[in-house]
Tab-separated table of C-alpha atoms in Angstrom:
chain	number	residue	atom	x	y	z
A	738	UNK	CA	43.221	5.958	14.739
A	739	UNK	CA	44.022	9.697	15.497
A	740	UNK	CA	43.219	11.296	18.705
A	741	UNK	CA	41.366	14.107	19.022
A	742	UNK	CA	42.605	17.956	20.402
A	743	UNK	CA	41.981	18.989	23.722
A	744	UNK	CA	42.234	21.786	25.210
A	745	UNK	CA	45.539	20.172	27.079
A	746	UNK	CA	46.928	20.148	23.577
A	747	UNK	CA	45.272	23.764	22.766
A	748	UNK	CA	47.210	24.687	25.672
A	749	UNK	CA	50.243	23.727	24.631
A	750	UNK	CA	49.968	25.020	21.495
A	751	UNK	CA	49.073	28.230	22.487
A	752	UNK	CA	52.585	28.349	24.296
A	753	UNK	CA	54.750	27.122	21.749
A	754	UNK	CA	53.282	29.394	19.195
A	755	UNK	CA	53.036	32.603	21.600
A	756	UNK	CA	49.430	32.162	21.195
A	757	UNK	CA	49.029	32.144	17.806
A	758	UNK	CA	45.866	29.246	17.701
A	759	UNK	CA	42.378	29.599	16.360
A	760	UNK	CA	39.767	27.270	17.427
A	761	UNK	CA	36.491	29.470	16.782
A	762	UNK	CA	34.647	27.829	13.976
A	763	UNK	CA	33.719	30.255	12.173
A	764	UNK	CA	37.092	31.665	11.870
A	765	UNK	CA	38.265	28.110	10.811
A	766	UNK	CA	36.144	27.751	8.287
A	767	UNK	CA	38.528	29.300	5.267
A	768	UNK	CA	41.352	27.111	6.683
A	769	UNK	CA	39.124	23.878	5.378
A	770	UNK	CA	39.340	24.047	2.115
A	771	UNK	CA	41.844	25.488	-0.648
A	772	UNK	CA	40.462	26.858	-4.183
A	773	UNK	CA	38.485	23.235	-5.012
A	774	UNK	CA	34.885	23.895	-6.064
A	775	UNK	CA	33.933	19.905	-4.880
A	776	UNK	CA	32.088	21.316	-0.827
A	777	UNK	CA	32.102	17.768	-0.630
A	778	UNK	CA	35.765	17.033	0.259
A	779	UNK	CA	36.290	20.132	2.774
A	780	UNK	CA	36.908	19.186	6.555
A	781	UNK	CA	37.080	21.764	9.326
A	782	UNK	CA	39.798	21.407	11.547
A	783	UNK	CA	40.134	21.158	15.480
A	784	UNK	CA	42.963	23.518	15.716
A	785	UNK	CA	44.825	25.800	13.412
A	786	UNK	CA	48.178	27.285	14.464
A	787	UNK	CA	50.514	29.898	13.184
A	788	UNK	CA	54.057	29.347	13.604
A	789	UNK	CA	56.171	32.254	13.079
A	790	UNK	CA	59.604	30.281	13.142
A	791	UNK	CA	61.116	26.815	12.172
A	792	UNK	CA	61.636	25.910	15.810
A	793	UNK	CA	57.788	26.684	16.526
A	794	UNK	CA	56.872	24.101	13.598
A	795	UNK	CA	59.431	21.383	14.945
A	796	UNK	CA	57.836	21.507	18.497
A	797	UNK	CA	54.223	21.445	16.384
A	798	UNK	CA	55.030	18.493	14.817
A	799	UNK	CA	56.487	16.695	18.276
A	800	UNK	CA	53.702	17.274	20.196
A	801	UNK	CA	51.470	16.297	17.532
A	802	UNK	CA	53.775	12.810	17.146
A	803	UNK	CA	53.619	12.485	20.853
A	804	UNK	CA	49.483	13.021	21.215
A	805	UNK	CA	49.330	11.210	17.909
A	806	UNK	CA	47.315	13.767	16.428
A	807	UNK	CA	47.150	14.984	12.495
A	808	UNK	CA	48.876	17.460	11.252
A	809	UNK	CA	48.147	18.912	7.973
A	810	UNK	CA	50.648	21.960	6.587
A	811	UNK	CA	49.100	24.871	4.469
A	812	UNK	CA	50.445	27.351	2.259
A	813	UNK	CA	48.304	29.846	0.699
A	814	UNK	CA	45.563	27.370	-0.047
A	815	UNK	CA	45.325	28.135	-3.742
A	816	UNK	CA	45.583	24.415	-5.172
A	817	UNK	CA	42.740	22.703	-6.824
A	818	UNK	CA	43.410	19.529	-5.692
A	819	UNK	CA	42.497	19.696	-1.716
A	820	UNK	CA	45.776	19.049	-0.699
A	821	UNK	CA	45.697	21.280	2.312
A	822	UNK	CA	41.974	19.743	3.671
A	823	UNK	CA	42.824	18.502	6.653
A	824	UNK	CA	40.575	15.354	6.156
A	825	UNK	CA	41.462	13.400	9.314
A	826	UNK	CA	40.818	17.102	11.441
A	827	UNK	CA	43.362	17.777	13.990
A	828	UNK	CA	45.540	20.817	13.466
A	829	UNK	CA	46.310	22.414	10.646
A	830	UNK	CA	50.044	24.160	10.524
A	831	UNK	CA	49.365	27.506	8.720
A	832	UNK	CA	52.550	28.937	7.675
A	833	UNK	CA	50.946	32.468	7.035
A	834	UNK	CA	52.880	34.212	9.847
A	835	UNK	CA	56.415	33.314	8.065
A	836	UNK	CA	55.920	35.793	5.522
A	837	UNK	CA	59.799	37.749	5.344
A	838	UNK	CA	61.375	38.031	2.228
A	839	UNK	CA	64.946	37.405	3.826
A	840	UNK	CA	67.815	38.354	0.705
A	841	UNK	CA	67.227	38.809	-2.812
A	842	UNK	CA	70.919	37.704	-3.663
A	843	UNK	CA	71.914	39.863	-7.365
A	844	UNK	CA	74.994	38.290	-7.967
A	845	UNK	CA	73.965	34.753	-7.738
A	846	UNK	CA	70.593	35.212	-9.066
A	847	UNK	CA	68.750	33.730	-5.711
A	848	UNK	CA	66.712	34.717	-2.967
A	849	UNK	CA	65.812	33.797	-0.034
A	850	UNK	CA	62.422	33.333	1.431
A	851	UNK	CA	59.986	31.760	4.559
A	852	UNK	CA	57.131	29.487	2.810
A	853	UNK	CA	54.513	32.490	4.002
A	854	UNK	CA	55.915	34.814	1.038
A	855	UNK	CA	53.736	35.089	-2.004
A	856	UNK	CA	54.688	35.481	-5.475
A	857	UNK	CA	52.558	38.928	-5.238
A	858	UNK	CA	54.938	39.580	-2.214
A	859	UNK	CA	58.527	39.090	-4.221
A	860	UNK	CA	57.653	40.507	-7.761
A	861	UNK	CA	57.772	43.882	-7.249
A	862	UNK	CA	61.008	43.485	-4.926
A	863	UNK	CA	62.820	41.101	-7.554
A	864	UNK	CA	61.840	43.229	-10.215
A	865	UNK	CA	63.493	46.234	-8.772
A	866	UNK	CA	66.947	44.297	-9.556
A	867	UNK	CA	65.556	43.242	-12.841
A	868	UNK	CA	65.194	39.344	-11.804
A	869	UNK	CA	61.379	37.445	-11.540
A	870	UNK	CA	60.363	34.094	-10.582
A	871	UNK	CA	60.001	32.105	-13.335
A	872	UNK	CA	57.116	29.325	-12.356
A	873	UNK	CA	53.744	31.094	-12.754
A	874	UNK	CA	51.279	28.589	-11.338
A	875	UNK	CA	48.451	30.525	-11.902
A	876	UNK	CA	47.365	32.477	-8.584
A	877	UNK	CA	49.803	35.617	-7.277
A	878	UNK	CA	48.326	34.973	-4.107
A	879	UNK	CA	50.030	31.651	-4.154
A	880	UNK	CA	52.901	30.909	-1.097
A	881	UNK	CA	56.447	29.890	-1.863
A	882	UNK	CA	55.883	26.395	0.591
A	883	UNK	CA	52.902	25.714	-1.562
A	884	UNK	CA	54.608	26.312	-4.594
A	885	UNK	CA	57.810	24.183	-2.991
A	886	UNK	CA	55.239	21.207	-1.819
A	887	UNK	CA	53.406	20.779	-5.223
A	888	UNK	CA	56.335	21.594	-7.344
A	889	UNK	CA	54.533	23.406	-9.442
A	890	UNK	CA	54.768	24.405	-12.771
A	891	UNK	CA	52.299	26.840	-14.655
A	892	UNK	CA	52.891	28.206	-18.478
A	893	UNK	CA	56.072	28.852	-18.322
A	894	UNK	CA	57.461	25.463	-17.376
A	895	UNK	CA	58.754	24.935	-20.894
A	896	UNK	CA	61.416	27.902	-21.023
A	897	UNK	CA	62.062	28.143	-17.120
A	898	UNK	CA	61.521	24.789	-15.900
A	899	UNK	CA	59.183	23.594	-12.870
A	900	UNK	CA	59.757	24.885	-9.375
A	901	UNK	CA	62.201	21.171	-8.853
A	902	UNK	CA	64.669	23.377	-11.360
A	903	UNK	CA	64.407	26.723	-9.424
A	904	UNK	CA	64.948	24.968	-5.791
A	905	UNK	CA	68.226	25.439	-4.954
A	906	UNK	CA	68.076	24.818	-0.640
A	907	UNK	CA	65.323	24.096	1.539
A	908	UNK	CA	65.298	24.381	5.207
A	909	UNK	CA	62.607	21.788	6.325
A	910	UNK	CA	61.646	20.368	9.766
A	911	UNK	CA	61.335	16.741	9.734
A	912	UNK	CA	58.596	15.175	12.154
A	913	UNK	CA	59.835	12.417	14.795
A	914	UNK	CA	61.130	10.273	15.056
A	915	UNK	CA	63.865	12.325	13.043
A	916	UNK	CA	62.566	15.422	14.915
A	917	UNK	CA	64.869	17.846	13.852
A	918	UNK	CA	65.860	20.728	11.140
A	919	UNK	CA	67.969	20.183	7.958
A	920	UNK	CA	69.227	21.742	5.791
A	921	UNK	CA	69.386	20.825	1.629
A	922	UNK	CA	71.253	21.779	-1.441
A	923	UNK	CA	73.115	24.778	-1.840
A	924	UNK	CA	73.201	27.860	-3.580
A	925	UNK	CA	75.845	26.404	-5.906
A	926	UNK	CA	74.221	25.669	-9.254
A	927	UNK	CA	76.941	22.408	-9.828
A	928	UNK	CA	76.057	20.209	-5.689
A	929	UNK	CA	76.621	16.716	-6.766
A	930	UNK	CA	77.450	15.620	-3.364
A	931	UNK	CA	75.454	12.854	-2.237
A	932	UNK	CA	71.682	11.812	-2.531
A	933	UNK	CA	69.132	14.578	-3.674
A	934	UNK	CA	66.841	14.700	-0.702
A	935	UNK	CA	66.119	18.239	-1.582
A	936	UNK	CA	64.379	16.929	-5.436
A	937	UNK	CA	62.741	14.706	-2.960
A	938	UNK	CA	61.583	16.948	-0.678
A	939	UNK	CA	59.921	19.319	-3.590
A	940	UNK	CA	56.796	17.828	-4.381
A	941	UNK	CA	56.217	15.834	-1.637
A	942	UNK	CA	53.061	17.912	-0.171
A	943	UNK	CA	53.527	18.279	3.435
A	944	UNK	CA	54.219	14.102	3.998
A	945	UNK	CA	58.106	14.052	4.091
A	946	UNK	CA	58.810	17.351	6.707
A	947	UNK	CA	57.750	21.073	6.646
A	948	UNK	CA	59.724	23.485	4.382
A	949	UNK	CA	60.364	26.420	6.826
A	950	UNK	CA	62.904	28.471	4.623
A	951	UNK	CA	63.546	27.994	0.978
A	952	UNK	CA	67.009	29.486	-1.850
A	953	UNK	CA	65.270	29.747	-5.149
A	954	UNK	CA	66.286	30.724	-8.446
A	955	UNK	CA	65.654	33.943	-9.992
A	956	UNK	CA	66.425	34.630	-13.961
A	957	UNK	CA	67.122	38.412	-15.363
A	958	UNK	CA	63.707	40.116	-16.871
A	959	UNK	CA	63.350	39.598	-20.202
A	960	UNK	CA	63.509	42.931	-22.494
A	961	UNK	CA	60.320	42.204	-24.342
A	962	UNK	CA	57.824	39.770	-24.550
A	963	UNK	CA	55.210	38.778	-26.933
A	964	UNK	CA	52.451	36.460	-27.098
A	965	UNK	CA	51.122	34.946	-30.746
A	966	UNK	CA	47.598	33.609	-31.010
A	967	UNK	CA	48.073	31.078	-33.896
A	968	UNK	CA	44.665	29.246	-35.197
A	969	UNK	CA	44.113	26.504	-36.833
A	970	UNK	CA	41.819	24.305	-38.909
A	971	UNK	CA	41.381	21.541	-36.752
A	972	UNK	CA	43.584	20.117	-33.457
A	973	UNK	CA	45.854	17.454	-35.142
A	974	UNK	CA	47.572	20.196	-37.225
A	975	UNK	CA	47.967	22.685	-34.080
A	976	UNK	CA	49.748	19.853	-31.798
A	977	UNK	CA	51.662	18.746	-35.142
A	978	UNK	CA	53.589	21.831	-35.217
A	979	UNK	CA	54.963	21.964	-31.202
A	980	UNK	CA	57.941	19.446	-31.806
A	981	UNK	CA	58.730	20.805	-35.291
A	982	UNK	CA	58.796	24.251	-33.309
A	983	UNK	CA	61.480	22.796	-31.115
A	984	UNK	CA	63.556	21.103	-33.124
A	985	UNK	CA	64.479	23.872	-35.166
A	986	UNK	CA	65.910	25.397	-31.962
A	987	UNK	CA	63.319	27.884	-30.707
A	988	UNK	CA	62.284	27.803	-26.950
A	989	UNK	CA	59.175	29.659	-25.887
A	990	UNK	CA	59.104	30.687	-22.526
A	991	UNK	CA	55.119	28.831	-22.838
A	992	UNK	CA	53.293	26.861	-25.582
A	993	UNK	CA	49.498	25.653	-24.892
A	994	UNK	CA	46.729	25.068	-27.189
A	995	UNK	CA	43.376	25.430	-26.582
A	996	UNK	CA	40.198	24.246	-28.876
A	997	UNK	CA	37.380	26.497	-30.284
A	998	UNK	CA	34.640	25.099	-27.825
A	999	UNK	CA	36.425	25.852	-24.592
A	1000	UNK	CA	36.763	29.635	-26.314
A	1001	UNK	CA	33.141	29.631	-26.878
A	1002	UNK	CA	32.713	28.864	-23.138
A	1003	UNK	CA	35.151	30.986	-21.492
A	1004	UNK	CA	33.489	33.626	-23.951
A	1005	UNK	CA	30.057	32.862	-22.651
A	1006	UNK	CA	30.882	32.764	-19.281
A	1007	UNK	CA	32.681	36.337	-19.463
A	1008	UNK	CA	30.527	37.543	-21.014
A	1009	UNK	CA	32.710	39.310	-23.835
A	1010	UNK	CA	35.084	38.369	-26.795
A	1011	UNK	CA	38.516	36.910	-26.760
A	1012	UNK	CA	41.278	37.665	-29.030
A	1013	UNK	CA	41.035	34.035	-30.909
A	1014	UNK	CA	39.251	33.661	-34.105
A	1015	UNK	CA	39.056	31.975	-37.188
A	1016	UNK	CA	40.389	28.425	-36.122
A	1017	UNK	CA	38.715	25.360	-34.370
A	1018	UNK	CA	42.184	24.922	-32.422
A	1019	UNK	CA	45.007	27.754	-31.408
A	1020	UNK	CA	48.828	27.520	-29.923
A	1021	UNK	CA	49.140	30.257	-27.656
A	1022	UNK	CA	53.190	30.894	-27.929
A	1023	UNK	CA	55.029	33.046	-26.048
A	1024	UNK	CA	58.362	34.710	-26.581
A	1025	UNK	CA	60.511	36.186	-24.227
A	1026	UNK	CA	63.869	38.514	-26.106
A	1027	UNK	CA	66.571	40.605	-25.321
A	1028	UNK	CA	65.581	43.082	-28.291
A	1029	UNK	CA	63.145	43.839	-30.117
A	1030	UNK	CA	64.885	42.540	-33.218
A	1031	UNK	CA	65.602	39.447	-31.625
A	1032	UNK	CA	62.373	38.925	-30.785
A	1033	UNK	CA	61.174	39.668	-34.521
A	1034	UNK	CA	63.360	36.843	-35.980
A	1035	UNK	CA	62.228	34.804	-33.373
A	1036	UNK	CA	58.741	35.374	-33.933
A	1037	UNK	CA	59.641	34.923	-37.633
A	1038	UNK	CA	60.507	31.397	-37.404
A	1039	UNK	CA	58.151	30.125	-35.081
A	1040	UNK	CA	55.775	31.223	-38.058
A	1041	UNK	CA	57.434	29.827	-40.714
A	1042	UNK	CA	56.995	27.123	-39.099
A	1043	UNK	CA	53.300	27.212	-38.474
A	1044	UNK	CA	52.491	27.674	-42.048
A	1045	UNK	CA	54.484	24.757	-42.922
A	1046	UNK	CA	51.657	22.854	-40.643
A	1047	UNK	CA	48.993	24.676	-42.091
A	1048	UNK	CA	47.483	27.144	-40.100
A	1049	UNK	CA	45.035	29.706	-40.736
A	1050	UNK	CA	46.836	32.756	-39.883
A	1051	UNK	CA	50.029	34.070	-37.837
């Protein structure tokens, strides 16, 4: 069984974080739940603290370990999957306050960044040196520890690679009884030194230590970019096409397909018309280039290829 925060604890906290605590409910409140719709699975917490350094979280995590009190780590609380409830209470570790983009690194492609920086944050800085962030999980508002913690992916995934592939270091603070801060990987694209504790660490939600600075990849802009709606007849035909797409060497920066009820849905719900039409299933396939004529011929094949599985249009 947990124990629950006092105000001995509140105390504490309040000087190892330079007084950055909230215990007022009300102001609590957004800090039980992430983006989940289900009410039924959000928890308030006792406590919610606001490191603004790695040393901060470490003592955090040792005086919760000591009072034997949950702690639950939050990003930007845009998942879907109430990963960030704190369902046992106790404190939640808000990583908000470490929010400094620290190097964006143009000859090695990387920067460098606390978990409180958003992809909204570092866009407009990386694209000023022509690099992005490839993973697009869905929510600009979303934190780089969040992103780090659920590995995720989002539409792109299939010409960048998850967030796993664009983790190059991690500084985390491990809980006790390790209690202390190490460092993983290396901005070196070839580290084959050792076990990868840093693959392990991505994706492991909070339960294996606190990321509390993060190297990630960056890739150059692409010149142009182009989406193609492709329909299709029914949704065996559509899926059909994706490895035949592949194996003749193409590589969309994202391939989904969607069916023709969902459309009518999202259509309804919106309130206005999409761009699909004429198919009961679509590939949505996009194309990143370095020319415009490059990204014809590319766009060329890909519908070549299509045809061959009998869609209704490209």
């Amino acid at each position: 069984m947990y124990r629950k925060v006092d105000d001995r604890i509140v105390s504490i906290l309040e000087e190892i974080t330079d007084g950055q605590v909230v215990r007022d409910e009300d102001l609590m409140e957004p800090y039980s739940h992430d983006e989940c719709a289900l009410s039924e699975i959000w928890r308030l917490p006792e406590v919610v603290v606001k490191p603004t350094n790695a040393g901060q979280v470490l003592e955090v995590l040792k005086l919760a370990y000591e009072e034997e009190v949950p702690v639950t780590p939050r990003g930007g609380g845009t998942g879907l999957c109430g990963g960030c409830v704190p369902v046992h209470g106790g404190i939640v570790l808000s990583l908000e306050n470490m929010n400094k983009i620290l190097d964006i690194d143009t000859s090695n492609f990387v920067t460098v960044v606390e978990p409180g920086v958003t992809l909204m944050q570092l866009a407009p800085e990386a694209r000023k040196e022509g690099l992005f962030f490839s993973p697009r999980p869905g929510d600009e508002s979303a934190s780089f520890g969040g992103i780090v913690a659920t590995n995720a992916g989002g539409s792109r995934a299939l010409g960048y690679g998850t967030t796993r592939d664009c983790t190059m270091a991690l500084e985390v603070a491990l809980p006790p009884p390790y209690g202390e801060i190490v460092h993983l990987g290396s901005r070196t694209v070839k580290n084959s030194s050792g076990y990868s504790l840093l693959h392990l660490m991505v994706g492991s939600e909070g339960t294996l230590g606190i990321v509390t600075k993060q190297i990630m990849r960056l890739d150059p802009l692409p010149v142009v970019t182009n989406t193609l709606i492709v329909p299709y007849g029914n949704l065996h035909d559509a899926i059909a096409t994706v490895p035949d797409v592949l194996k003749r060497g193409f590589r969309p920066t994202a391939l989904e397909f969607v069916q023709q009820d969902v459309v009518t849905v999202a259509e309804k719900k919106r309130e206005r018309k999409s761009k699909f039409s004429g198919g009961q299933a679509y590939l949505m396939i996009e194309i990143d280039a370095g020319s415009e004529e490059e990204l014809e011929r590319t766009a060329e094949g890909i519908a070549d290829v299509c045809e061959e599985h009998n869609c209704v249009d490209v």
